[in-house]
GROMACS .gro file of N, CA and C in nm:
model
  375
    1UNK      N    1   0.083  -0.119   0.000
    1UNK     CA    2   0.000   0.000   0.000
    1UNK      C    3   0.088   0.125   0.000
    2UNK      N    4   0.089   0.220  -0.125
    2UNK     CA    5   0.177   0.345  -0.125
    2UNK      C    6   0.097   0.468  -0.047
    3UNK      N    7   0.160   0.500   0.037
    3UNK     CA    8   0.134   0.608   0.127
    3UNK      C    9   0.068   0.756   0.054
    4UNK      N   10  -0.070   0.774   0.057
    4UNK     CA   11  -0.124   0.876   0.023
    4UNK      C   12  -0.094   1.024   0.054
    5UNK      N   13  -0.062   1.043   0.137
    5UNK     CA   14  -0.017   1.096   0.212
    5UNK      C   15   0.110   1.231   0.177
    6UNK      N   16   0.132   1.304   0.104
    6UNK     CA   17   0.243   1.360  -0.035
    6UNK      C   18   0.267   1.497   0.019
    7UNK      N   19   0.189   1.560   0.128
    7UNK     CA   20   0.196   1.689   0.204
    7UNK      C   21   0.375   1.696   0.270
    8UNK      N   22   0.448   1.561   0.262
    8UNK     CA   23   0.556   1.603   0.357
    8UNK      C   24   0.661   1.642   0.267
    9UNK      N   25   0.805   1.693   0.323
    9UNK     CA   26   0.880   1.720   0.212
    9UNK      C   27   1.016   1.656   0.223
   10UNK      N   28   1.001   1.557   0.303
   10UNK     CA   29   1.074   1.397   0.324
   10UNK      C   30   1.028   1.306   0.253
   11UNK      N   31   1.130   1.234   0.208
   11UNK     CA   32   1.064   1.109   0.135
   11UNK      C   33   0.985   1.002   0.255
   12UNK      N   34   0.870   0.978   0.256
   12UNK     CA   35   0.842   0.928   0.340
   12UNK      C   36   0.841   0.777   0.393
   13UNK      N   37   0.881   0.724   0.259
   13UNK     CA   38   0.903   0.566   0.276
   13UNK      C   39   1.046   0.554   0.373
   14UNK      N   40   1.133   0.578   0.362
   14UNK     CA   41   1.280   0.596   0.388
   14UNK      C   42   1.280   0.651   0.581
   15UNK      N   43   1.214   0.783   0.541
   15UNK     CA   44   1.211   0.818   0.693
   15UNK      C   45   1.158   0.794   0.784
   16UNK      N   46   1.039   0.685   0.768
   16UNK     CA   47   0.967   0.604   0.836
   16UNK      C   48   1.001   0.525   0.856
   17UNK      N   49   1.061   0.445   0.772
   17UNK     CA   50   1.110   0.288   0.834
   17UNK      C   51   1.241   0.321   0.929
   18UNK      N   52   1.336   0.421   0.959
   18UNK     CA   53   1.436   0.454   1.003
   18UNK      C   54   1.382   0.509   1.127
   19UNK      N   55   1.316   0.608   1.118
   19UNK     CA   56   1.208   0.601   1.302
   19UNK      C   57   1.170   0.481   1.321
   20UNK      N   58   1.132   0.382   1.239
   20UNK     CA   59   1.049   0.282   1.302
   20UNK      C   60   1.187   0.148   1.340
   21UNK      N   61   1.273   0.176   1.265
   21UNK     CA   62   1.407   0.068   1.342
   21UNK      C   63   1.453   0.155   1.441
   22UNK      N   64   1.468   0.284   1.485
   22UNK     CA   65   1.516   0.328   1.618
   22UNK      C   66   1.412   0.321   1.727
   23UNK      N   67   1.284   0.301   1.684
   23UNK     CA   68   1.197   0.296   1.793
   23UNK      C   69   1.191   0.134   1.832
   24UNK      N   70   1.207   0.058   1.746
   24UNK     CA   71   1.208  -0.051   1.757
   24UNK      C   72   1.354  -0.106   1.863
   25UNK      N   73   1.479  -0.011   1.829
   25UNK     CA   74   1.580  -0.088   1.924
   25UNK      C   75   1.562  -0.075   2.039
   26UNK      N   76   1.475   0.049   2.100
   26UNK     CA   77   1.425   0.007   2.259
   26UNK      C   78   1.362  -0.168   2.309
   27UNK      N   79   1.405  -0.195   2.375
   27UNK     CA   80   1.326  -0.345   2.469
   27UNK      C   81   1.225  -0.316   2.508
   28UNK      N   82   1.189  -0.207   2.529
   28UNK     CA   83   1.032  -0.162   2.568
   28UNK      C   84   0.889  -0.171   2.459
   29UNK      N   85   0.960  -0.136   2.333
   29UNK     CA   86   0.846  -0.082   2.242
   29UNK      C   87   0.859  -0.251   2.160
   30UNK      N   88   0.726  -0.211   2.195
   30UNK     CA   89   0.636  -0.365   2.072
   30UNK      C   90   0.654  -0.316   1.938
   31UNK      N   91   0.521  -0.352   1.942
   31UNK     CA   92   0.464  -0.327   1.762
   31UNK      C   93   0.451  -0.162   1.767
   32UNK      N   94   0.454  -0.140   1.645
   32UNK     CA   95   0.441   0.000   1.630
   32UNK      C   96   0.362   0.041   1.506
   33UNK      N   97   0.250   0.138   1.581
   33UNK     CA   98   0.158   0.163   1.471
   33UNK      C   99   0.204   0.255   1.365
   34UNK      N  100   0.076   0.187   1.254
   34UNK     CA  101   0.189   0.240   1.131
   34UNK      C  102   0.187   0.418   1.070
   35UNK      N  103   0.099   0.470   1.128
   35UNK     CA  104   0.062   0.625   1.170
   35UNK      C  105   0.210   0.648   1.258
   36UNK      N  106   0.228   0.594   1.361
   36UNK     CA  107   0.333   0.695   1.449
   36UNK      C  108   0.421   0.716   1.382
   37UNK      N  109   0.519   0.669   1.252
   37UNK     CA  110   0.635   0.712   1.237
   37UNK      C  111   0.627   0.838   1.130
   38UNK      N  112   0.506   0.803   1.059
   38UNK     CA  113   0.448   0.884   0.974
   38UNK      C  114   0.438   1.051   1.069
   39UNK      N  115   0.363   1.066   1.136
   39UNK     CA  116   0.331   1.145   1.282
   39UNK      C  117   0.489   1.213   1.279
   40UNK      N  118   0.557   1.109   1.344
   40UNK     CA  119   0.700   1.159   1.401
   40UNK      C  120   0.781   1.250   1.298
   41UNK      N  121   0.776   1.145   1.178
   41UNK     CA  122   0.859   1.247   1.077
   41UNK      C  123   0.800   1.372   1.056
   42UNK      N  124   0.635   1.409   1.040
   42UNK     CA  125   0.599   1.496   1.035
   42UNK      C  126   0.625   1.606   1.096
   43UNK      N  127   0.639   1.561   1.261
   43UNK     CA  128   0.691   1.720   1.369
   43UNK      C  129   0.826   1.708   1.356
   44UNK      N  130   0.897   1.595   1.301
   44UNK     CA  131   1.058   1.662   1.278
   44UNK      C  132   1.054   1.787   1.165
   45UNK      N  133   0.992   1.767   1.067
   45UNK     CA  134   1.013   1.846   0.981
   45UNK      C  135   0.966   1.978   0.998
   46UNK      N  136   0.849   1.977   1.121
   46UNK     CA  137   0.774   2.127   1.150
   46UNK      C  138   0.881   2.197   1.233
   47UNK      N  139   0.958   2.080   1.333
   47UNK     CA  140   1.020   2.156   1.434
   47UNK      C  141   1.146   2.174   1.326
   48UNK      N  142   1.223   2.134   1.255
   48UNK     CA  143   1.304   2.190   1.168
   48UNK      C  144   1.306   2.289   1.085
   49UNK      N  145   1.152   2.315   1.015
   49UNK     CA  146   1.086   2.449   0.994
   49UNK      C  147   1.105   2.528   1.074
   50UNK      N  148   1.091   2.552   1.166
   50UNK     CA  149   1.061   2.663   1.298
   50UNK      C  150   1.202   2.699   1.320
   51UNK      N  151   1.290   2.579   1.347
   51UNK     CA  152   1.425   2.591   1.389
   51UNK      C  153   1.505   2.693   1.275
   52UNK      N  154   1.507   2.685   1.168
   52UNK     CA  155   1.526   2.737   1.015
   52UNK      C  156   1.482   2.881   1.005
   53UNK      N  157   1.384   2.871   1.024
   53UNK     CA  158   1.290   3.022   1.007
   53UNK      C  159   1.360   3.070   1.118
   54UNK      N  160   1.377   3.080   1.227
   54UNK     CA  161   1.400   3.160   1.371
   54UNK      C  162   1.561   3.194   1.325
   55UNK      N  163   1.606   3.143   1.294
   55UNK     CA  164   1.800   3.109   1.260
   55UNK      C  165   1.764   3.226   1.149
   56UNK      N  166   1.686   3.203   1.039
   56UNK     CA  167   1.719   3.338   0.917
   56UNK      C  168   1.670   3.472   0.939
   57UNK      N  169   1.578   3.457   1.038
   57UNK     CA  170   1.544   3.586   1.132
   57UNK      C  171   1.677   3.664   1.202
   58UNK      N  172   1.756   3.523   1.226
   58UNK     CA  173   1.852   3.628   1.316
   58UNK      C  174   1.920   3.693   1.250
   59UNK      N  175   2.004   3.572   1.156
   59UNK     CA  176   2.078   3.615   1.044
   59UNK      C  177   2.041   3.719   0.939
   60UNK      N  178   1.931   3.762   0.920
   60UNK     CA  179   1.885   3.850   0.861
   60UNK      C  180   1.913   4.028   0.929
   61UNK      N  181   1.896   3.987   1.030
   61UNK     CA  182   1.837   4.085   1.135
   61UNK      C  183   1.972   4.146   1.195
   62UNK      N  184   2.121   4.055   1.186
   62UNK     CA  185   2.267   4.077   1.198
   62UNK      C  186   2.298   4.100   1.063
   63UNK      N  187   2.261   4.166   0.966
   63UNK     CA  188   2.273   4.169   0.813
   63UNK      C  189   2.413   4.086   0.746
   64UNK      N  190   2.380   3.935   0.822
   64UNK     CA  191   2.482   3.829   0.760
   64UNK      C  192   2.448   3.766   0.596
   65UNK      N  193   2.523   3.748   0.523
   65UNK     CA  194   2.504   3.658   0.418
   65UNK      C  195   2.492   3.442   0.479
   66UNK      N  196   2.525   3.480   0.543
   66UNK     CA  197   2.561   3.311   0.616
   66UNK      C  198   2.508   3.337   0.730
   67UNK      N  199   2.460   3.147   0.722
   67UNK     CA  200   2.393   3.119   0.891
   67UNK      C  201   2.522   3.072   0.987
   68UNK      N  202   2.560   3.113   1.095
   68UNK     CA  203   2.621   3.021   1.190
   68UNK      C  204   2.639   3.006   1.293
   69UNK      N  205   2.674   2.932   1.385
   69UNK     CA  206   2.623   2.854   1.439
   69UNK      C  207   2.582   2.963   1.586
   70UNK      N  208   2.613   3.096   1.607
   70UNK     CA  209   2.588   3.186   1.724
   70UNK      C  210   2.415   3.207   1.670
   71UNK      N  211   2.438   3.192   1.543
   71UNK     CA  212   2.251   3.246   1.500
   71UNK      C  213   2.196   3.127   1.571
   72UNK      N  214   2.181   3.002   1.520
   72UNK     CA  215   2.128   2.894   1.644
   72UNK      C  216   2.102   2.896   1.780
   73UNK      N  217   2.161   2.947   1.852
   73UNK     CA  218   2.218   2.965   1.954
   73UNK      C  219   2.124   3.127   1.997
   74UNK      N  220   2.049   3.247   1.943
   74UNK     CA  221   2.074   3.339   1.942
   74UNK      C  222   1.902   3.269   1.948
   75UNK      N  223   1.863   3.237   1.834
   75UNK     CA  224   1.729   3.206   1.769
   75UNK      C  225   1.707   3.115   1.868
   76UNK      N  226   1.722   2.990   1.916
   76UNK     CA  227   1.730   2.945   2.014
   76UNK      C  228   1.731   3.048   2.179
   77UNK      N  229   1.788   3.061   2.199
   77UNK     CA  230   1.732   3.183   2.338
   77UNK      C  231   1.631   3.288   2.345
   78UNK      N  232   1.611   3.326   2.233
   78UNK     CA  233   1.460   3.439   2.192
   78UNK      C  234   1.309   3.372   2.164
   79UNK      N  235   1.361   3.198   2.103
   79UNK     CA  236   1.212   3.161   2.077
   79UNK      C  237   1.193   3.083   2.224
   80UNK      N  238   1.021   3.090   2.240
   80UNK     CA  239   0.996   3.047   2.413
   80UNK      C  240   0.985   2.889   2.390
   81UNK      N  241   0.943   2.870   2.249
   81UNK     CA  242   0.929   2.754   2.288
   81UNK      C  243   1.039   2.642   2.250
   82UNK      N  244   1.117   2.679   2.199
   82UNK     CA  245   1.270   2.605   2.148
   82UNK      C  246   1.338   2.608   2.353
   83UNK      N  247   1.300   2.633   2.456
   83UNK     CA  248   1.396   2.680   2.561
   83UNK      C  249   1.442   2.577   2.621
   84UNK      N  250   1.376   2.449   2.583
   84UNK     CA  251   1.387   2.299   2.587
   84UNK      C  252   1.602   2.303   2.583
   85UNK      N  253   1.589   2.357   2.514
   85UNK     CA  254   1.764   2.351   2.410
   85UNK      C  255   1.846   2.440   2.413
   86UNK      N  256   1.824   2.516   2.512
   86UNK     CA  257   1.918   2.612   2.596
   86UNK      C  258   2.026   2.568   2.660
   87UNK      N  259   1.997   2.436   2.690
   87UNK     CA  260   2.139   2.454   2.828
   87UNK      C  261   2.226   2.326   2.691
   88UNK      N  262   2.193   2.324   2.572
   88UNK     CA  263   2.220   2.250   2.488
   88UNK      C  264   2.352   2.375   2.452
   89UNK      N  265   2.294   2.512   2.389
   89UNK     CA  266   2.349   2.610   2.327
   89UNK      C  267   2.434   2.651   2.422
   90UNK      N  268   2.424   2.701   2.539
   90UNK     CA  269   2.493   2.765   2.647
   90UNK      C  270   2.668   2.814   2.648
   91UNK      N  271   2.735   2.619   2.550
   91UNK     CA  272   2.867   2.670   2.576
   91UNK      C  273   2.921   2.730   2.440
   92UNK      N  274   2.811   2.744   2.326
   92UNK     CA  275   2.861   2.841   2.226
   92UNK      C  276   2.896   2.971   2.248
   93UNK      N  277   3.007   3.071   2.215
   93UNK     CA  278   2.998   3.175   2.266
   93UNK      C  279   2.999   3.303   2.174
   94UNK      N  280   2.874   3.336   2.203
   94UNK     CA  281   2.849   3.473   2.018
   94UNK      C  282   2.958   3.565   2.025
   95UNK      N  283   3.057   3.575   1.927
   95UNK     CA  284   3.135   3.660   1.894
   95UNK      C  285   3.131   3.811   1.854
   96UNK      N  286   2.966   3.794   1.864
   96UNK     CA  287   2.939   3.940   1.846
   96UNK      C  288   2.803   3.940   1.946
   97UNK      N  289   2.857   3.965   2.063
   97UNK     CA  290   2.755   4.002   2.195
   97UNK      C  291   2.683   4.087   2.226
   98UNK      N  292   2.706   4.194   2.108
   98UNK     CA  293   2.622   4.321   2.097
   98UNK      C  294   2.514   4.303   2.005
   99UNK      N  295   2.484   4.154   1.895
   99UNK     CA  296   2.401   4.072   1.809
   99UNK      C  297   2.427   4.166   1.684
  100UNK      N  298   2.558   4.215   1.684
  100UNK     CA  299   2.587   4.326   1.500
  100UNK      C  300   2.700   4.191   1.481
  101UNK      N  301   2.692   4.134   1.390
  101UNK     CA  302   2.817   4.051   1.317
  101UNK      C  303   2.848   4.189   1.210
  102UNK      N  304   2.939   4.039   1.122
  102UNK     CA  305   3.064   4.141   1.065
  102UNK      C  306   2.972   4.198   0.911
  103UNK      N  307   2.898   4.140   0.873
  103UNK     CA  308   2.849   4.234   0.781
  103UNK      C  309   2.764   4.388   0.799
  104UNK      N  310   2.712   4.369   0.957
  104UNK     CA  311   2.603   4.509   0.980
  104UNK      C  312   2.755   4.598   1.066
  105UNK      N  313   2.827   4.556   1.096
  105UNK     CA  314   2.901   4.657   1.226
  105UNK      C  315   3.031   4.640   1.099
  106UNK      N  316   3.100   4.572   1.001
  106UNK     CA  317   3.218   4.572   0.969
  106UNK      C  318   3.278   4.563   1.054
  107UNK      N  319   3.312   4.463   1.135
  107UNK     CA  320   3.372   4.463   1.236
  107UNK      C  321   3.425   4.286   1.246
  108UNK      N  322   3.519   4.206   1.224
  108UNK     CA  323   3.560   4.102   1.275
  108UNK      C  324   3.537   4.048   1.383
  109UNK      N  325   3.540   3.911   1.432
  109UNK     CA  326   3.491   3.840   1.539
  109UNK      C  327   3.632   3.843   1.658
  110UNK      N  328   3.732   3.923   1.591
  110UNK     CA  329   3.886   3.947   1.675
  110UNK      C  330   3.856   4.085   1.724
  111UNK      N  331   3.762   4.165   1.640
  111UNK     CA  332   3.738   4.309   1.740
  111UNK      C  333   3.813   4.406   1.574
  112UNK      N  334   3.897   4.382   1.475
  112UNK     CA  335   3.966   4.432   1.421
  112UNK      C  336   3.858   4.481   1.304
  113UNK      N  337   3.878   4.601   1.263
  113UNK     CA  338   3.815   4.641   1.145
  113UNK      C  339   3.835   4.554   1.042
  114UNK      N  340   3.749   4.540   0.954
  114UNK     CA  341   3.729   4.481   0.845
  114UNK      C  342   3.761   4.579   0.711
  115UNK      N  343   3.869   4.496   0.622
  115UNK     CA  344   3.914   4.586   0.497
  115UNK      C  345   3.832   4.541   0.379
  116UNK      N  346   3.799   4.641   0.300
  116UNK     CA  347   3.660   4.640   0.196
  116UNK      C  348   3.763   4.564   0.098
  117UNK      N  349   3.716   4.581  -0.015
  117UNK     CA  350   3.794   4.486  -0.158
  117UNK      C  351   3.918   4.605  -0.207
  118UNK      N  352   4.002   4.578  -0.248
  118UNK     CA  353   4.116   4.664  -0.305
  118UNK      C  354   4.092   4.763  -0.427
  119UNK      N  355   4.107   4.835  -0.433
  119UNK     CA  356   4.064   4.919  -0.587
  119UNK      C  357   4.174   4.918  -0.622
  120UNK      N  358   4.115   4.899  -0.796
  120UNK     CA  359   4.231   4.895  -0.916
  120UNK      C  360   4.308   5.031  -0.911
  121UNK      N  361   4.378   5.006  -0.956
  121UNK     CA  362   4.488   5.146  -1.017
  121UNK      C  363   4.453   5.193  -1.116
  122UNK      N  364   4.452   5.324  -1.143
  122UNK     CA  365   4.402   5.363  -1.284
  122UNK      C  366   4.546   5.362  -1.389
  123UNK      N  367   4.548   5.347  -1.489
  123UNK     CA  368   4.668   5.374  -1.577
  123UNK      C  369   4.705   5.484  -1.594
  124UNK      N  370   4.829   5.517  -1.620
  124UNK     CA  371   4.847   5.625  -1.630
  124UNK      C  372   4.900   5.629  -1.771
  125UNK      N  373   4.860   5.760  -1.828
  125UNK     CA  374   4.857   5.791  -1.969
  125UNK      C  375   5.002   5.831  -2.003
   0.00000   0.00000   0.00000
């Protein structure tokens, strides 16, 4: 029976049977209905949504071209309900504590100004 089911943006054959062998290596868990893994993959992918969106908020908002890993960490401490994963983030340490990285402040993660691109030389006639 192929899974009707086409709303997710995981392949869903693959990521189901892989929840369903890690749920399975517990000694506790029996049989497992065939909805839960379906279910499970589903809020991985919402809570990975959320996680994603909150991270390009930050990064946006520090006028970075790149996500890393202080935006996690940043997006993570502002959203209430990610707070689960705080004492996860804790020993990252944002290099820019004032939340300006190096594209909004020009400013390096050493404290040192940042040098723009070199200009050409004009020829001389």
């Amino acid at each position: 029976m192929k899974n009707k089911n086409k709303s997710t943006k995981f392949p869903v054959v693959s990521i189901t049977a892989r929840i369903k062998k890690i749920m399975q290596k517990d000694d506790e868990v029996g049989k497992v209905a065939q909805a839960t893994p379906v279910l499970i993959s589903k809020s991985l992918e919402l809570f990975m949504a959320t996680l994603v969106d909150e991270m390009s908020k930050v990064t946006i908002e520090r006028g970075c071209k790149r996500v890393e890993v202080w935006h996690l960490k940043a997006a993570i401490e502002r959203t209430e309900m990610l707070d689960f994963l705080k004492e996860i983030v804790d020993p990252i340490q944002d290099p820019y504590p004032n939340g300006a990285d190096e594209g909004a402040a020009g400013v390096g993660p050493d404290g040192k100004k940042k040098r723009g691109p070199r200009k050409k030389k004009e020829p001389v006639d």
